[in-house]
CSV table of C-alpha atoms in Angstrom, one decimal:
chain,number,residue,atom,x,y,z
A,18,ASN,CA,-91.6,6.5,20.9
A,19,ALA,CA,-91.5,3.9,18.1
A,20,GLY,CA,-87.8,4.0,17.9
A,21,VAL,CA,-86.6,2.8,14.6
A,22,THR,CA,-89.0,1.4,12.1
A,23,GLN,CA,-88.1,-0.5,9.2
A,24,THR,CA,-90.2,-1.9,6.5
A,25,PRO,CA,-90.9,-4.3,4.8
A,26,LYS,CA,-89.7,-7.1,7.2
A,27,PHE,CA,-89.5,-9.6,4.3
A,28,GLN,CA,-89.3,-9.2,0.5
A,29,VAL,CA,-88.3,-11.4,-2.5
A,30,LEU,CA,-87.3,-9.6,-5.6
A,31,LYS,CA,-86.4,-10.8,-9.1
A,32,THR,CA,-83.0,-10.0,-10.5
A,33,GLY,CA,-83.1,-6.5,-12.0
A,34,GLN,CA,-86.1,-5.2,-10.1
A,35,SER,CA,-85.7,-2.1,-7.8
A,36,MET,CA,-87.1,-1.4,-4.5
A,37,THR,CA,-86.8,0.9,-1.6
A,38,LEU,CA,-86.3,-0.2,2.1
A,39,GLN,CA,-87.9,2.4,4.3
A,40,CYS,CA,-86.3,3.4,7.7
A,41,ALA,CA,-87.9,6.1,10.0
A,42,GLN,CA,-87.0,7.2,13.5
A,43,ASP,CA,-88.9,9.4,15.9
A,44,MET,CA,-86.0,10.3,18.3
A,45,ASN,CA,-84.8,13.4,16.4
A,46,HIS,CA,-81.6,11.6,15.7
A,47,GLU,CA,-78.9,13.4,13.5
A,48,TYR,CA,-77.2,10.1,12.6
A,49,MET,CA,-78.8,7.3,10.5
A,50,SER,CA,-77.2,4.5,8.8
A,51,TRP,CA,-77.9,1.3,6.8
A,52,TYR,CA,-75.9,-2.1,7.4
A,53,ARG,CA,-76.1,-5.4,5.7
A,54,GLN,CA,-75.4,-8.6,7.6
A,55,ASP,CA,-74.4,-11.7,5.8
A,56,PRO,CA,-73.2,-15.1,7.4
A,57,GLY,CA,-69.7,-15.0,8.2
A,58,MET,CA,-69.1,-11.5,7.4
A,59,GLY,CA,-70.8,-9.6,10.3
A,60,LEU,CA,-72.4,-6.3,9.7
A,61,ARG,CA,-71.0,-3.8,7.2
A,62,LEU,CA,-71.9,-0.2,6.7
A,63,ILE,CA,-73.7,0.6,3.2
A,64,HIS,CA,-74.3,4.3,3.6
A,65,TYR,CA,-74.8,6.7,6.4
A,66,SER,CA,-76.2,10.2,7.0
A,67,VAL,CA,-75.2,12.8,9.6
A,68,GLY,CA,-78.2,15.0,9.0
A,69,ALA,CA,-80.8,16.1,6.4
A,70,GLY,CA,-79.3,16.5,3.0
A,71,ILE,CA,-75.9,15.0,4.0
A,72,THR,CA,-75.1,11.4,3.0
A,73,ASP,CA,-71.9,9.4,2.7
A,74,GLN,CA,-70.8,6.0,1.4
A,75,GLY,CA,-69.8,3.3,3.9
A,76,GLU,CA,-67.9,0.0,3.2
A,77,VAL,CA,-70.3,-1.4,0.6
A,78,PRO,CA,-72.1,1.2,-1.2
A,79,ASN,CA,-72.2,-0.3,-4.7
A,80,GLY,CA,-75.7,-1.1,-5.9
A,81,TYR,CA,-77.5,1.1,-3.3
A,82,ASN,CA,-78.6,4.8,-3.3
A,83,VAL,CA,-79.8,6.8,-0.3
A,84,SER,CA,-81.2,10.2,0.2
A,85,ARG,CA,-82.1,12.1,3.5
A,86,SER,CA,-84.7,14.9,2.8
A,87,THR,CA,-86.0,14.9,6.6
A,88,THR,CA,-84.4,14.2,9.9
A,89,GLU,CA,-87.0,11.2,10.5
A,90,ASP,CA,-86.6,9.2,7.2
A,91,PHE,CA,-83.6,7.4,5.4
A,92,PRO,CA,-84.6,5.1,2.7
A,93,LEU,CA,-82.3,2.7,1.0
A,94,ARG,CA,-83.0,2.1,-2.7
A,95,LEU,CA,-81.6,-0.9,-4.6
A,96,LEU,CA,-81.3,0.2,-8.2
A,97,SER,CA,-81.1,-3.1,-9.9
A,98,ALA,CA,-81.2,-6.0,-7.6
A,99,ALA,CA,-78.7,-8.9,-8.0
A,100,PRO,CA,-78.5,-12.1,-6.1
A,101,SER,CA,-75.4,-10.9,-4.2
A,102,GLN,CA,-77.7,-8.4,-2.4
A,103,THR,CA,-79.5,-11.3,-0.9
A,104,SER,CA,-79.0,-10.2,2.7
A,105,VAL,CA,-80.6,-8.9,5.9
A,106,TYR,CA,-80.6,-5.3,6.2
A,107,PHE,CA,-80.6,-3.0,9.3
A,108,CYS,CA,-81.2,0.6,9.9
A,109,ALA,CA,-79.7,2.4,12.9
A,110,SER,CA,-79.8,5.8,14.3
A,111,SER,CA,-78.1,7.8,17.0
A,112,TYR,CA,-78.3,11.3,18.4
A,113,SER,CA,-74.5,12.0,17.8
A,114,PRO,CA,-72.3,9.3,16.5
A,115,GLY,CA,-69.5,7.9,18.7
A,116,TYR,CA,-70.1,10.3,21.5
A,117,SER,CA,-70.0,8.2,24.8
A,118,GLY,CA,-73.6,8.4,26.3
A,119,ASN,CA,-75.4,8.5,23.2
A,120,THR,CA,-76.4,4.8,22.2
A,121,ILE,CA,-77.3,3.4,18.8
A,122,TYR,CA,-80.9,2.0,18.3
A,123,PHE,CA,-81.4,-0.5,15.4
A,124,GLY,CA,-84.5,-1.4,13.4
A,125,GLU,CA,-85.7,-5.0,13.5
A,126,GLY,CA,-84.3,-6.0,10.2
A,127,SER,CA,-85.5,-6.6,6.6
A,128,TRP,CA,-84.7,-10.0,5.1
A,129,LEU,CA,-84.4,-9.5,1.4
A,130,THR,CA,-84.0,-12.4,-1.1
A,131,VAL,CA,-83.1,-11.6,-4.8
A,132,VAL,CA,-83.9,-14.6,-7.1
B,49,LYS,CA,-57.0,-8.5,8.7
B,50,ASN,CA,-60.2,-7.3,10.1
B,51,GLU,CA,-60.1,-4.0,12.1
B,52,VAL,CA,-62.3,-5.7,14.8
B,53,GLU,CA,-61.6,-9.2,16.0
B,54,GLN,CA,-63.6,-10.9,18.5
B,55,SER,CA,-62.9,-14.2,20.3
B,56,PRO,CA,-64.1,-16.8,20.9
B,57,GLN,CA,-66.2,-17.2,17.7
B,58,ASN,CA,-68.3,-19.8,19.5
B,59,LEU,CA,-68.9,-20.3,23.3
B,60,THR,CA,-70.9,-23.1,25.2
B,61,ALA,CA,-71.3,-22.6,28.7
B,62,GLN,CA,-73.3,-24.3,31.6
B,63,GLU,CA,-75.9,-22.1,33.4
B,64,GLY,CA,-74.2,-20.1,36.3
B,65,GLU,CA,-70.8,-20.0,34.7
B,66,PHE,CA,-68.9,-16.8,34.3
B,67,ILE,CA,-68.5,-15.9,30.8
B,68,THR,CA,-65.8,-13.6,29.1
B,69,ILE,CA,-65.9,-12.5,25.4
B,70,ASN,CA,-62.9,-10.4,24.0
B,71,CYS,CA,-62.6,-7.6,21.5
B,72,SER,CA,-59.6,-6.3,20.0
B,73,TYR,CA,-59.4,-3.4,17.5
B,74,SER,CA,-56.5,-2.0,15.4
B,75,VAL,CA,-57.8,1.5,14.5
B,76,GLY,CA,-58.3,4.7,16.5
B,77,ILE,CA,-61.9,5.0,17.9
B,78,SER,CA,-64.1,7.5,19.7
B,79,ALA,CA,-66.1,4.8,21.5
B,80,LEU,CA,-67.0,0.9,21.4
B,81,HIS,CA,-70.4,-0.8,21.7
B,82,TRP,CA,-71.3,-4.2,23.0
B,83,LEU,CA,-74.3,-5.3,21.1
B,84,GLN,CA,-76.7,-8.3,21.6
B,85,GLN,CA,-78.5,-10.2,18.9
B,86,HIS,CA,-81.2,-12.7,19.6
B,87,PRO,CA,-82.3,-15.3,17.0
B,88,GLY,CA,-84.7,-13.7,14.6
B,89,GLY,CA,-82.7,-10.4,14.2
B,90,GLY,CA,-83.3,-7.6,16.7
B,91,ILE,CA,-80.0,-5.9,17.7
B,92,VAL,CA,-79.7,-4.1,21.0
B,93,SER,CA,-76.9,-2.0,22.4
B,94,LEU,CA,-75.9,-3.3,25.9
B,95,PHE,CA,-73.2,-0.8,26.5
B,96,MET,CA,-71.3,2.0,25.0
B,97,LEU,CA,-67.9,2.9,26.4
B,98,SER,CA,-64.9,5.0,25.8
B,99,SER,CA,-63.0,4.3,28.9
B,100,GLY,CA,-63.0,2.3,32.1
B,101,LYS,CA,-65.8,0.0,33.1
B,102,LYS,CA,-69.6,-0.2,33.0
B,103,LYS,CA,-71.9,-2.7,34.8
B,104,HIS,CA,-75.5,-3.4,34.3
B,105,GLY,CA,-77.1,-6.1,36.3
B,106,ARG,CA,-75.0,-9.3,35.6
B,107,LEU,CA,-73.1,-7.7,32.7
B,108,ILE,CA,-69.9,-5.9,32.8
B,109,ALA,CA,-68.0,-4.2,30.1
B,110,THR,CA,-64.4,-3.0,30.3
B,111,ILE,CA,-62.1,-1.1,27.8
B,112,ASN,CA,-58.4,-0.5,27.7
B,113,ILE,CA,-57.9,2.3,25.1
B,114,GLN,CA,-54.1,2.0,25.2
B,115,GLU,CA,-54.1,-1.8,24.6
B,116,LYS,CA,-57.1,-1.5,22.1
B,117,HIS,CA,-58.9,-4.2,23.9
B,118,SER,CA,-62.4,-4.5,25.5
B,119,SER,CA,-64.1,-7.4,27.4
B,120,LEU,CA,-67.6,-8.2,28.0
B,121,HIS,CA,-68.3,-10.5,31.1
B,122,ILE,CA,-71.4,-12.2,32.0
B,123,THR,CA,-71.8,-13.4,35.7
B,124,ALA,CA,-74.0,-16.2,36.7
B,125,SER,CA,-74.9,-17.0,33.1
B,126,HIS,CA,-78.4,-18.2,32.3
B,127,PRO,CA,-80.0,-19.8,29.1
B,128,ARG,CA,-81.6,-16.5,28.3
B,129,ASP,CA,-78.2,-15.0,27.8
B,130,SER,CA,-78.0,-17.2,24.7
B,131,ALA,CA,-77.4,-14.8,21.8
B,132,VAL,CA,-74.8,-13.4,19.5
B,133,TYR,CA,-72.7,-10.7,21.0
B,134,ILE,CA,-71.2,-8.2,18.8
B,135,CYS,CA,-68.4,-5.8,19.4
B,136,ALA,CA,-68.5,-2.5,17.3
B,137,VAL,CA,-66.3,0.5,17.3
B,138,TRP,CA,-66.9,4.1,16.2
B,139,ARG,CA,-64.1,4.8,13.9
B,140,HIS,CA,-63.2,8.6,13.9
B,141,GLY,CA,-65.3,9.8,10.8
B,142,ASN,CA,-68.8,8.6,11.8
B,143,LYS,CA,-68.3,4.9,10.7
B,144,LEU,CA,-69.4,2.0,12.9
B,145,VAL,CA,-67.2,-1.2,12.2
B,146,PHE,CA,-68.3,-4.4,13.7
B,147,GLY,CA,-66.6,-7.6,14.7
B,148,ALA,CA,-67.9,-11.0,13.3
B,149,GLY,CA,-69.8,-11.7,16.6
B,150,THR,CA,-69.6,-14.4,19.3
B,151,ILE,CA,-72.3,-17.1,19.3
B,152,LEU,CA,-73.0,-17.8,23.0
B,153,ARG,CA,-75.2,-21.0,24.1
B,154,VAL,CA,-75.8,-21.3,27.9
B,155,LYS,CA,-77.1,-24.8,28.7
B,156,SER,CA,-79.3,-25.4,31.7
């Protein structure tokens, strides 16, 4: 098992550029999610999905787009990058969210800088 | 006010000391995670609990649902325990909400 795989690990973007952060899991998890981590703010939910074809917004969805066409993949798209999107991004997955006994697995993180 | 509050924000301990990190939350939850994050990023779930107490090695986690409070204890702390410890709660509705984290440094 590879677990949760995120790419790229590091990326520098210019303001206005678009890009996609990739996230894949091989554990057949229904639930996948994206978070951003900023100093002093902790982790915040951007978007999440409870299964293929189903996505919903989290706490900070503006400027980001997601889709879930397969169980395995949950890419995060930055539509027009802004310096405020400079952050560390984490993808995570779980078999059944919030159900005791089903833990959550995180990717290793993607460091994004927008200049 | 944040929905999940952790204390302390920073903690320095001597090797061997007993450590307690606290988490209070203000919303209804289905379960709570204690997460560990080492410098460089990686986040690992140490515990997920919805009631009572769990133990894994030198780590113990407790939760009191009525009081909306959880604690993470580390017995016989070691420098390799130095990390950020994050409390996160599953709100009803599939959303994970995080505390700001506790930065722990254990000195030898």
